[in-house]
Coordinates of C-alpha atoms and ligand atoms in Angstrom, one line a residue:
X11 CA -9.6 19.0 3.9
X12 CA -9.7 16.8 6.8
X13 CA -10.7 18.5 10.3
X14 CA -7.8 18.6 12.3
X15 CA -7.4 17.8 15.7
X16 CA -7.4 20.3 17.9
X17 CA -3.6 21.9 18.9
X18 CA -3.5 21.4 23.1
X19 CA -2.4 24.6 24.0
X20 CA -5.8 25.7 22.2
X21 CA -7.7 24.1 25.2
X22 CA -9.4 26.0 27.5
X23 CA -7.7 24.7 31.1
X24 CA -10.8 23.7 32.6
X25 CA -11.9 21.7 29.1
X26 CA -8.1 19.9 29.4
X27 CA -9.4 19.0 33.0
X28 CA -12.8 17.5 32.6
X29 CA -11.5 15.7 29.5
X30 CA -8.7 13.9 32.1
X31 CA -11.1 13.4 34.4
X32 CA -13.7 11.5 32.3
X33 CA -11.1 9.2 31.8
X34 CA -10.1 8.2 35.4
X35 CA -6.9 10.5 35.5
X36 CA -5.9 12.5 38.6
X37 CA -5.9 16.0 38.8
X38 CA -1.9 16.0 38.5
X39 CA -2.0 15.1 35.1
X40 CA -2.9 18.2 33.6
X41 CA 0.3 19.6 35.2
X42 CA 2.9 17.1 33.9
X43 CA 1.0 17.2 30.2
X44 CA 2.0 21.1 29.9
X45 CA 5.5 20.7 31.7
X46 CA 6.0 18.2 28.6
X47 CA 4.7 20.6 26.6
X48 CA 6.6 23.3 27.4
X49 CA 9.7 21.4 28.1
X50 CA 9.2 20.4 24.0
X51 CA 8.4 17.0 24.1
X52 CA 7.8 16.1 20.3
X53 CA 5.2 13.5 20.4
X54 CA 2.6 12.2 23.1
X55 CA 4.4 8.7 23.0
X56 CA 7.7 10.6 24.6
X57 CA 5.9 11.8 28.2
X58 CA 7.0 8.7 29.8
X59 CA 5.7 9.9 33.0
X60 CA 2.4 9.2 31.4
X61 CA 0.6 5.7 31.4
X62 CA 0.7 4.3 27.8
X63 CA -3.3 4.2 27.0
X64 CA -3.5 7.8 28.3
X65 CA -0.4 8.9 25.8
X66 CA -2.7 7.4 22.9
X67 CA -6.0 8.7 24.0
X68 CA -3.9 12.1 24.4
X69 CA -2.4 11.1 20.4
X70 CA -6.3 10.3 19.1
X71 CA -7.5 13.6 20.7
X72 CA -5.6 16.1 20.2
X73 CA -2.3 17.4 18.4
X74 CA 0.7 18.4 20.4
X75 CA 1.2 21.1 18.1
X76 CA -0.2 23.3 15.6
X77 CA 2.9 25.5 13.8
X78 CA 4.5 23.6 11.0
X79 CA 8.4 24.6 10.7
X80 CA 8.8 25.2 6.9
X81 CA 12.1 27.2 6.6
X82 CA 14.9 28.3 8.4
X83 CA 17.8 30.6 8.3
X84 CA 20.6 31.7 10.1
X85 CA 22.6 34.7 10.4
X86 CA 25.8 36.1 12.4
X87 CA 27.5 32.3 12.7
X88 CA 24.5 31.1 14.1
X89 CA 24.0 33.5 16.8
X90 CA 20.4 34.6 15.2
X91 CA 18.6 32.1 13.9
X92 CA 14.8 32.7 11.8
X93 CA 12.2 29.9 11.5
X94 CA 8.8 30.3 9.3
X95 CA 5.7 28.5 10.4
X96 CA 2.8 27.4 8.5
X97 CA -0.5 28.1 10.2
X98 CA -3.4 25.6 10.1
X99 CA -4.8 27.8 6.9
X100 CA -1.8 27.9 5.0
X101 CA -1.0 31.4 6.5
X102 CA 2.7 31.9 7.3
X103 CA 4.5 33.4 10.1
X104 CA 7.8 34.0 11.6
X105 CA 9.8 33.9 14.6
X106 CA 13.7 35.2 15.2
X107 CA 16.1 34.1 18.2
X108 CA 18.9 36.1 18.6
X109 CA 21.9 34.9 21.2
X110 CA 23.9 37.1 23.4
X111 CA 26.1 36.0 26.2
X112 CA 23.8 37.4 28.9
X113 CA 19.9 36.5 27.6
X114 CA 18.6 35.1 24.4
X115 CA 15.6 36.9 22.8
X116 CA 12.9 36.1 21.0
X117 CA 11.1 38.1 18.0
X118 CA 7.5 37.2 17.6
X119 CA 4.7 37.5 15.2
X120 CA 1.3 38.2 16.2
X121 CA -0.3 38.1 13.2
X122 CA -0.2 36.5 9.7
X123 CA 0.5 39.6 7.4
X124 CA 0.2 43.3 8.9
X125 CA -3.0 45.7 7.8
X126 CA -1.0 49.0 8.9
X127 CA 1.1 48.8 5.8
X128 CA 4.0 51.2 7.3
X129 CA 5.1 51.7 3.3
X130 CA 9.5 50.6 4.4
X131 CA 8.0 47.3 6.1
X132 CA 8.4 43.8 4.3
X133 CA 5.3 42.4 6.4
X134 CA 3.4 45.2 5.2
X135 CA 3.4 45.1 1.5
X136 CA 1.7 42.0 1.7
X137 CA -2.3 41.1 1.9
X138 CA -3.4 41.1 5.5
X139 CA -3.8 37.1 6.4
X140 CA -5.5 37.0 9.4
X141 CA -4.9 37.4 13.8
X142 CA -3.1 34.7 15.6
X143 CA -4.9 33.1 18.6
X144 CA -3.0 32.8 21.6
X145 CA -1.7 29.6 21.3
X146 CA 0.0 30.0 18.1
X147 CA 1.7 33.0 19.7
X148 CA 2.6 31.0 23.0
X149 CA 4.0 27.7 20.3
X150 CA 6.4 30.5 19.2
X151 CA 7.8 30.4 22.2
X152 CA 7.8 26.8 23.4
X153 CA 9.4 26.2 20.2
X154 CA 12.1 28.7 20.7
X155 CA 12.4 27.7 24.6
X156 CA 13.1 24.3 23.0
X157 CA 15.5 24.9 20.5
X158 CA 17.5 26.9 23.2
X159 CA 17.0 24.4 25.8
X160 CA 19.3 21.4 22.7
X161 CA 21.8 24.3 23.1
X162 CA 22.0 24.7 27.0
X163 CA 20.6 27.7 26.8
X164 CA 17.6 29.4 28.3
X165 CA 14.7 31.6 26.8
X166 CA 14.3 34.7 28.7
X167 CA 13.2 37.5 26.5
X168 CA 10.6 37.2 23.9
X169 CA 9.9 41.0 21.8
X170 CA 6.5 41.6 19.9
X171 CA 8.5 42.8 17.0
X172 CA 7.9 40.5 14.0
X173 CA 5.1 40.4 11.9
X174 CA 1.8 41.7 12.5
X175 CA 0.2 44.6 15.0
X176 CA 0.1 43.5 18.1
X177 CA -2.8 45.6 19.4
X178 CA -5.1 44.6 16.1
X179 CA -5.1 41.1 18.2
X180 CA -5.2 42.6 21.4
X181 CA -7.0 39.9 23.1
X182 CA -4.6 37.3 22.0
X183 CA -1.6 38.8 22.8
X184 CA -2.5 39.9 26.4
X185 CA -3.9 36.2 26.6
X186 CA -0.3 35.1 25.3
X187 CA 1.5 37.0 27.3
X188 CA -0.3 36.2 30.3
X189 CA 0.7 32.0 29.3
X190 CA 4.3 32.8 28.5
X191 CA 4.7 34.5 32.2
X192 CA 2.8 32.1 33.8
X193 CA 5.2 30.2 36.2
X194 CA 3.8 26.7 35.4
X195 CA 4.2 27.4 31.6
X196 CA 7.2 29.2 30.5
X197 CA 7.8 31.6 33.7
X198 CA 9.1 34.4 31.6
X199 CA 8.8 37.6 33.5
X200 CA 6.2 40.4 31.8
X201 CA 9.1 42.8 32.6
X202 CA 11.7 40.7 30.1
X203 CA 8.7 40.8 27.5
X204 CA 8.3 44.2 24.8
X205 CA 5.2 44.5 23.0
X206 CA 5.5 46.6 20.0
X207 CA 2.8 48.6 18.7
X208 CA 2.4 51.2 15.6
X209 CA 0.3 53.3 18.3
X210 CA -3.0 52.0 18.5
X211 CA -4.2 54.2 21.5
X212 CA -7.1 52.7 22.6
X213 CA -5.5 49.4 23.3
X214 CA -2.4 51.2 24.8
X215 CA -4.8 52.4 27.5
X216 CA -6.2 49.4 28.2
X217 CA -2.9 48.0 28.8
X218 CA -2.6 50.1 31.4
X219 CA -5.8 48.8 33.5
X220 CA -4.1 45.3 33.3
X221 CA -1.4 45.9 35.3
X222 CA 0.6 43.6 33.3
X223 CA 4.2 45.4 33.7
X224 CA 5.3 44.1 30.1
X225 CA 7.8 47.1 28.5
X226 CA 6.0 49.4 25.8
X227 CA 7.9 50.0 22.6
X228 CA 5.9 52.9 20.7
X229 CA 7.1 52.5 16.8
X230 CA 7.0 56.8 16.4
X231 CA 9.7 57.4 13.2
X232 CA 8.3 60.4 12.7
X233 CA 7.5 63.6 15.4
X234 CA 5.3 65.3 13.1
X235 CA 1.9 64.8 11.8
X236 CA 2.6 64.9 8.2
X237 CA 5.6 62.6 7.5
X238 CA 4.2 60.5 10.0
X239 CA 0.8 59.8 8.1
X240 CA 3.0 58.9 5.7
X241 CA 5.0 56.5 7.3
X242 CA 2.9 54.7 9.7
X243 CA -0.6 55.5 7.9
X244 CA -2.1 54.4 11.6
X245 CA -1.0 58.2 12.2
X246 CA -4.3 59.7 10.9
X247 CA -6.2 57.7 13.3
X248 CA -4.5 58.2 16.0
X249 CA -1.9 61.3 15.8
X250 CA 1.6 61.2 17.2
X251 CA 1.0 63.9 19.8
X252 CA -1.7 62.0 21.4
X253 CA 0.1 58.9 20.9
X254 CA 2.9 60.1 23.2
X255 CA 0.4 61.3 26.0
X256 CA -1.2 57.6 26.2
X257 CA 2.3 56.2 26.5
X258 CA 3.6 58.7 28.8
X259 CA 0.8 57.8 30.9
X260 CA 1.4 54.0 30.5
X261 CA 4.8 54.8 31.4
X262 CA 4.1 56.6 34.9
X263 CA 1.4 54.0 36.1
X264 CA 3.7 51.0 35.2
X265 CA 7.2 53.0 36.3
X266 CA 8.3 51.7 33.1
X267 CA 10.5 53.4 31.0
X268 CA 8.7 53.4 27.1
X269 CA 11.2 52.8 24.0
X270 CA 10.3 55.2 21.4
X271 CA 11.5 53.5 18.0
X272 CA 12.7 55.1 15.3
X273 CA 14.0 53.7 11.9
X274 CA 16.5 55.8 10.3
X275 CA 15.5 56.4 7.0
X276 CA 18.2 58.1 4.7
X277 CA 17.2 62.1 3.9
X278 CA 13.6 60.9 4.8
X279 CA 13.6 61.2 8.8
X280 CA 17.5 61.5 10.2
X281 CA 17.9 65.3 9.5
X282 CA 18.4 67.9 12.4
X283 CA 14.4 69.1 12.1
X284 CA 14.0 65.7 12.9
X285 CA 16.1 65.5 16.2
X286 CA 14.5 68.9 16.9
X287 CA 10.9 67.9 16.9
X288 CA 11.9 64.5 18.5
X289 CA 13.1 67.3 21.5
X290 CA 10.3 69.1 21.9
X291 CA 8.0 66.4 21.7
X292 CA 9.8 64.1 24.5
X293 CA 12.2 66.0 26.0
X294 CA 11.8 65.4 30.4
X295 CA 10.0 61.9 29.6
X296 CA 10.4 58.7 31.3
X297 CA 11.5 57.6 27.6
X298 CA 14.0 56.0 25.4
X299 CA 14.6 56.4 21.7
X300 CA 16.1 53.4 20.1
X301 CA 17.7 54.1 16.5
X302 CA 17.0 51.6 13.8
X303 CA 19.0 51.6 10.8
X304 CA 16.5 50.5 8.3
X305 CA 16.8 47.1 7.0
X306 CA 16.3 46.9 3.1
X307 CA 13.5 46.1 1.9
X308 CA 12.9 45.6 -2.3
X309 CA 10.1 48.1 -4.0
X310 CA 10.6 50.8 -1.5
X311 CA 11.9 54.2 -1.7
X312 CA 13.9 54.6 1.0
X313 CA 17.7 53.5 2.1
X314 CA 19.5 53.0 4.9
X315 CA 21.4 55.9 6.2
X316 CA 25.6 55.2 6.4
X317 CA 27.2 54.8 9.5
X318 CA 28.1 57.8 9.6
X319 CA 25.1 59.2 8.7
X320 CA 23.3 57.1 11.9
X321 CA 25.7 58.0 14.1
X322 CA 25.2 62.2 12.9
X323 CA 21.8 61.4 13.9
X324 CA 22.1 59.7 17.3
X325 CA 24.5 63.2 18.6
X326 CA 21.7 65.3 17.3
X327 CA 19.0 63.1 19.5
X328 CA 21.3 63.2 22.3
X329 CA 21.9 67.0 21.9
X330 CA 18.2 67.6 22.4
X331 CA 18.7 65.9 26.0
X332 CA 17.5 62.4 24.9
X333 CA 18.3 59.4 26.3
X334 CA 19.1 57.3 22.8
X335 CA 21.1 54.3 21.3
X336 CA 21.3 53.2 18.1
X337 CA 20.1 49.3 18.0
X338 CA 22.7 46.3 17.5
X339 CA 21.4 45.1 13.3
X340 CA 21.9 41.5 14.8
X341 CA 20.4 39.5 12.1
X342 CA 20.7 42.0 9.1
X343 CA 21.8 39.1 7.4
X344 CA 19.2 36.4 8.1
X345 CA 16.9 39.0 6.6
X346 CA 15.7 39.4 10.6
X347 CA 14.0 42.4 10.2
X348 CA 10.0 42.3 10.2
X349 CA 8.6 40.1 7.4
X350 CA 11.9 39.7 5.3
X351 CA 12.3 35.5 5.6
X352 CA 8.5 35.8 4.3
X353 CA 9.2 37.8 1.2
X354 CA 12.0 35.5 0.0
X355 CA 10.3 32.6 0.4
X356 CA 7.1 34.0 -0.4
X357 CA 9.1 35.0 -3.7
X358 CA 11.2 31.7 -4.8
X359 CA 8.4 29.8 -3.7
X360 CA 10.6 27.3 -2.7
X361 CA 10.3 25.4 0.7
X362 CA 13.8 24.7 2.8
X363 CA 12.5 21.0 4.2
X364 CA 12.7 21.4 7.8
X365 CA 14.4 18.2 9.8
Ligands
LIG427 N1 3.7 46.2 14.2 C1 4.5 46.5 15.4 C2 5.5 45.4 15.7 C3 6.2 44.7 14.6 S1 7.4 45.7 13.7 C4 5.2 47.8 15.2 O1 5.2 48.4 14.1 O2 5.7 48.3 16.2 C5 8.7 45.8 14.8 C6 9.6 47.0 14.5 O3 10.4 46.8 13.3 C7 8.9 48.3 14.4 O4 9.5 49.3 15.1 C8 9.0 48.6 12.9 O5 8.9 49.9 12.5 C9 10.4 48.0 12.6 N2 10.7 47.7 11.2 C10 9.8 47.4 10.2 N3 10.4 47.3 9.0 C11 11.7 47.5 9.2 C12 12.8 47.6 8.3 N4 12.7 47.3 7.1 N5 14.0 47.9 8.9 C13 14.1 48.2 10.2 N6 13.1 48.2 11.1 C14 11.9 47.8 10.6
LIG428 FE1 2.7 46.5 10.6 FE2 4.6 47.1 12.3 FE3 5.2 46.5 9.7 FE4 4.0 48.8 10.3 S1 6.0 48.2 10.9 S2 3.4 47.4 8.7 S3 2.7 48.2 12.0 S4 4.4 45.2 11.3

C-alpha cells in the first residue's frame, strides 16, 4: 500500500508551526488552517484566505482528513442520523447525531471494536480492532459540527457512547476531549461532553486529577457482583461496589452529578431485587440512574422489556428514593445503539456509496 499522507489534525501544534515557518508563512496561518478545518472545509484548494502555493504545499503534505464516510443511515425522519468511517487500516467506526429542538448530540466511538465484550452489545461480539488516536476521535466531531453547520444548526453535545471503551484509550480520549473544548477548535464545553465507561477504576481516578469537569456516565446494569460479572465481564476486575466509591468520589471533587446506566434487560435485571440492591447501593448519592431499554441485538439471549414492563421498573427505582428516567430510544430505528450500523454492514457486506 502506498504511505499515506499524514491526516492534519494528527500534527503535533508545534510540528504544524515549524513546518509554516520554514516556508516563509506568518505565525497567523496556523490559526486560519484549523478554523478551515473545523469550520469543514473539504479540500485545501477551498481556504481562500490562504495564498495559492501554500494551499498546494498544504495539498502535497498532508491530508485534510483521515475518516472515510462509507455508510449512512437515518432514523426518526431524519432527526438521528448514523455515519460509518473507515479508518486508515481498514478498521471501521461509527458516529450518531441525534437533533432536538434545544441541542444536537453527538455519539462517538473511541475505539474500533470493544475488548469488554458486555455479552447484549453489538460492538462487543466482534474482534477487538484497535484504539483510536485523538484525531480520529476529534474528525468525529468536525465532521458532525459540519454536517450540522449545512443544516443551520450547531454541535454542542458530543457522548462517549458508541463503540469502544473509552478508558482502554485513555490517553486519547482525554487528549480529544481536551481539542474538542478548546475554544480555537470546536469550543464545546467539557461540561456538555459524557464519557462513558464500563468502570475501569483506575482511569476514573485519574480523571479526577485532571480537573476536566466532563460528566461521568458509569455503565453499572447490575448492583450485584454476580450478574454483573456476567454482564459487563470488566466486573471481576474491578467490582461494582468499588466502582461506585471511585465515582462517587469523582462526583464530589467535580460537583458533578454521575449517570449511573442501566439497560433494562427483560427478567434478566428489571425485577424488584434489582431496584432493591440499586437502593442500597446508591441511595443519598450525588447520582442519576438513566433506564435503557435494550436495543436488539441478533445472537443474544436477552429482550427488551415492554413498556410496561420499563416503566414497572422505573416506580420501583424511584421507590428506593432514586433520582431516575428512563432514556428517549431516539434512533432505535437507525440501529443507533452501540455497534448496530457495524453489524449490518459488517453482515451484507455491502457498502452504501457515500456522496
Ligand atoms: N464502553 C462504554 C461506552 C460505549 S457503550 C460503556 O460501556 O459505557 C454506551 C452505552 O450503550 C453503555 O451504557 C452500554 O451499556 C449501552 N449499550 C450497549 N449495547 C446496548 C444495547 N444493545 N441496547 C441498549 N444499550 C446498549
Ligand atoms: Fe464495550 Fe461498552 Fe459495548 Fe461493553 S457496552 S462491550 S464496554 S462498548
Amino acid at each position: 500500500m502506498p504511505e499515506l499522507k499524514p491526516a492534519l489534525l494528527s500534527v503535533p501544534k508545534d510540528d504544524m508551526e515549524s513546518w509554516l515557518a520554514e516556508r516563509g508563512a506568518p505565525a497567523y496561518r496556523h490559526a486560519q488552517v484549523i478554523a478551515s478545518v473545523m469550520h469543514g472545509a473539504p479540500s485545501f484548494d477551498e481556504m481562500h484566505e490562504l495564498p495559492r502555493s501554500l494551499r498546494a504545499e498544504l495539498d502535497s503534505a498532508f491530508r485534510i482528513r483521515s475518516l472515510r464516510p462509507i455508510a449512512n443511515s437515518e432514523a426518526d425522519r431524519s432527526l438521528t442520523t448514523k455515519t460509518l468511517y473507515e479508518l486508515d487500516g481498514g478498521h471501521t467506526v461509527e458516529a450518531v447525531v441525534m437533533r432536538y429542538p434545544d441541542r444536537s448530540t453527538l455519539c462517538i466511538s473511541s475505539q474500533a471494536g470493544c475488548p469488554v465484550g458486555c455479552p447484549f452489545c453489538a460492538t462487543g461480539k466482534f474482534p477487538f480492532g484497535r484504539n483510536l488516536d485523538a484525531h480520529e476521535i476529534e474528525e468525529q466531531a468536525v465532521d458532525a459540527a459540519r454536517l450540522l453547520a449545512a443544516e443551520g444548526r450547531r454541535l454542542s453535545h458530543v457522548v462517549f457512547m458508541g463503540m469502544g471503551e473509552p478508558f482502554i484509550n485513555y490517553k486519547a480520549v482525554i487528549e480529544s476531549v481536551r481539542r474538542i473544548s478548546d475554544p480555537e477548535r470546536l469550543a464545546i464545553s467539557p461540561r456538555r461532553i459524557v464519557v462513558s465507561t464500563s468502570g475501569v477504576i483506575p482511569r476514573i481516578e485519574q480523571l479526577r486529577e485532571e480537573k476536566l469537569p466532563v460528566t461521568l456516565a458509569i455503565s453499572l446494569h447490575a448492583a450485584r457482583d454476580e450478574l454483573r460479572d456476567v454482564l459487563v465481564p470488566i466486573n471481576r476486575k474491578y467490582p461494582v461496589r468499588d466502582l461506585v466509591q471511585a465515582s462517587q468520589s469523582y462526583a464530589k471533587a467535580s460537583g458533578r452529578r454521575v449517570s449511573y446506566e442501566w439497560v433494562m434487560l427483560a427478567g434478566v435485571n428489571d425485577t424488584e431485587r434489582d431496584a432493591r440492591e440499586l437502593g442500597v447501593l446508591l441511595r443519598r448519592k450525588l447520582a442519576h440512574v438513566n433506564l435503557i431499554p435494550f436495543n436488539p441485538v441478533d445472537d443474544t439471549p436477552y429482550v427488551a422489556p415492554s413498556r410496561e414492563g420499563a416503566r414497572r421498573f422505573r416506580d420501583l427505582v424511584a421507590a428506593q428514593g432514586l433520582n431516575v428516567t428512563v432514556r428517549d430510544t431516539r434512533g432505535r430505528e437507525a440501529d443507533a445503539a452501540c455497534g448496530q450500523l457495524h453489524e449490518r454492514v459488517m453482515k451484507s457486506k455491502e457498502v452504501v456509496a457515500v456522496k
